[in-house]
Amino acid sequence: MSTALTPREIVAELDKYIIGQSEAKRMVAIAMRNRWRRQQLDPALRDEVAPKNIIMIGPTGVGKTEIARRLAKLCASPFIKVEATKYTEVGYVGRDVESMVRDLMEIGIGLIREEETDKVLLKAEARAEERLLDLLLPASAPAKIDYTAFADGQPAVPQTAGTREKLRTLFREEKLNEREVEMEVEESGPQLEVLSMPGLEQVGGQFKDMFGKMFPGRKKRRRLKIKDAYAILVQEETQKLLDPDKVAELARERVEQTGIIFIDELDKVAVATQGRQGADVSREGVQRDLLPIVEGSVVSTKYGMIKTDHILFIAAGAFHFAKPSDLIPELQGRFPLRVELQPLGRDEFLRILQEPHNALTKQYEALLGTENVTITFTPDALDEVAAFAEEVNRESENIGARRLYTIMEKILTDLSFDAPEKMGESITIDREYVRERLADVRVNTDVTRYIL
């Protein structure tokens, strides 16, 4: 697995998509490497090593969520982002904190199913091809087949052992794609939505599964084009080759050993020692409900019992009013690592526009390239965008790098609209182009707050 990457290699991969925040990257890289180290230990000691959960402190738009998401993708770990404000204290109407583990398990099932599908895909495709040939060439077929019905220029050939191979060749050359075959297709049963009280989502899911077994899908004969029939056959054969019990077992192990739960807005459930306290459902109660999940407990899911002892929890929040020390002491102790992410300024915005593999400038160049319109951003244009983003963030709400999305969209709105009429043109976006498009919002600061 990719968790065998060294911390330096993990940071290098994160650097491809996220600018700055080196301290946070180093911390999460160490946390992931410790998972690999733990797997190398003696089993007796392995269970005693707890994950080093992390609290990321910083304003919105500085990369907290992106670091965790990219890390999970890099290490093929089941990952889910939840918001602490969605949950309420036990006894009140609201989401149960255990639902985050159930949702993570569903993600793990999907991840493992995708991996296992890739392993059996070639075998499934071979089986689907044979079934398709059976449809094209049934046992009761006449002694001769007119190949002109299949592809232009093919003569009538007697049905021999080579007939099936000729059809196979035509299929692989995609000369039969528009031809139709008749086959049985499974229709899904009635879609029943079960209404359940908040916090009882698992019960609702169990009822849906029960009704699904009571009303299984029915078969119906349909005429389909060969390329569509082949896709359905591949899917059916893949399902036959997959072992649901094995998928659930692998997913359970992956979730327990490498799962990552990102809890955002943790500061919103912290009880500030100063300032006004609202009349909301007890925020301290939410913390106490989170505690056993983070501390290590067993959660019941439809795939079995999931232990949360070694799931990595990464919490995040701006902590403008509350502080990490305002959390209940027990929860603080379960997040031993703290890292503060730095606000982004002009220099960071300029790098964000230029360096990442998924930089906004590269995205817009590719999008307009589909219309055969070539756009080029000059360095002074990007510098103007970065400076304006910093200015707007300073004078209104600081939303970090997300400000670049709104500014770039404002600059390129007219060009995106007119792109189909500008096919073949090459357009250079320089400082003057940027200033012209932003002139109206720069003059009226009140409008800027709404538009950007």
PDB file of C-alpha atoms in Angstrom, residues 130-145 150 159-160 163-164 167 179-182 221:
ATOM      1  CA  GLU A 130     -18.709 -15.522 -24.507  1.00  0.00           C
ATOM      2  CA  ARG A 131     -22.270 -14.792 -23.384  1.00  0.00           C
ATOM      3  CA  LEU A 132     -22.595 -12.156 -26.076  1.00  0.00           C
ATOM      4  CA  LEU A 133     -21.425 -14.606 -28.717  1.00  0.00           C
ATOM      5  CA  ASP A 134     -24.006 -17.082 -27.432  1.00  0.00           C
ATOM      6  CA  LEU A 135     -26.664 -14.431 -28.064  1.00  0.00           C
ATOM      7  CA  LEU A 136     -25.330 -13.736 -31.552  1.00  0.00           C
ATOM      8  CA  LEU A 137     -24.883 -17.385 -32.392  1.00  0.00           C
ATOM      9  CA  PRO A 138     -27.432 -19.539 -30.529  1.00  0.00           C
ATOM     10  CA  ALA A 139     -27.221 -23.317 -30.739  1.00  0.00           C
ATOM     11  CA  SER A 140     -30.337 -23.433 -32.909  1.00  0.00           C
ATOM     12  CA  ALA A 141     -28.845 -21.066 -35.513  1.00  0.00           C
ATOM     13  CA  PRO A 142     -29.308 -22.008 -39.193  1.00  0.00           C
ATOM     14  CA  ALA A 143     -26.597 -23.853 -41.044  1.00  0.00           C
ATOM     15  CA  LYS A 144     -25.398 -20.685 -42.729  1.00  0.00           C
ATOM     16  CA  ILE A 145     -24.984 -17.116 -41.491  1.00  0.00           C
ATOM     17  CA  PHE A 150     -22.831  -8.011 -39.477  1.00  0.00           C
ATOM     18  CA  GLN A 159     -21.495 -22.365 -39.725  1.00  0.00           C
ATOM     19  CA  THR A 160     -18.267 -24.055 -38.663  1.00  0.00           C
ATOM     20  CA  THR A 163     -17.858 -18.969 -37.272  1.00  0.00           C
ATOM     21  CA  ARG A 164     -17.736 -18.038 -33.589  1.00  0.00           C
ATOM     22  CA  LEU A 167     -17.946 -13.059 -34.910  1.00  0.00           C
ATOM     23  CA  ARG A 179     -26.353  -4.337 -34.252  1.00  0.00           C
ATOM     24  CA  GLU A 180     -29.080  -5.351 -31.791  1.00  0.00           C
ATOM     25  CA  VAL A 181     -29.537  -8.488 -29.723  1.00  0.00           C
ATOM     26  CA  GLU A 182     -32.377  -9.614 -27.501  1.00  0.00           C
ATOM     27  CA  ARG A 221     -36.515  -9.295 -22.390  1.00  0.00           C
TER      28      ARG A 221
END
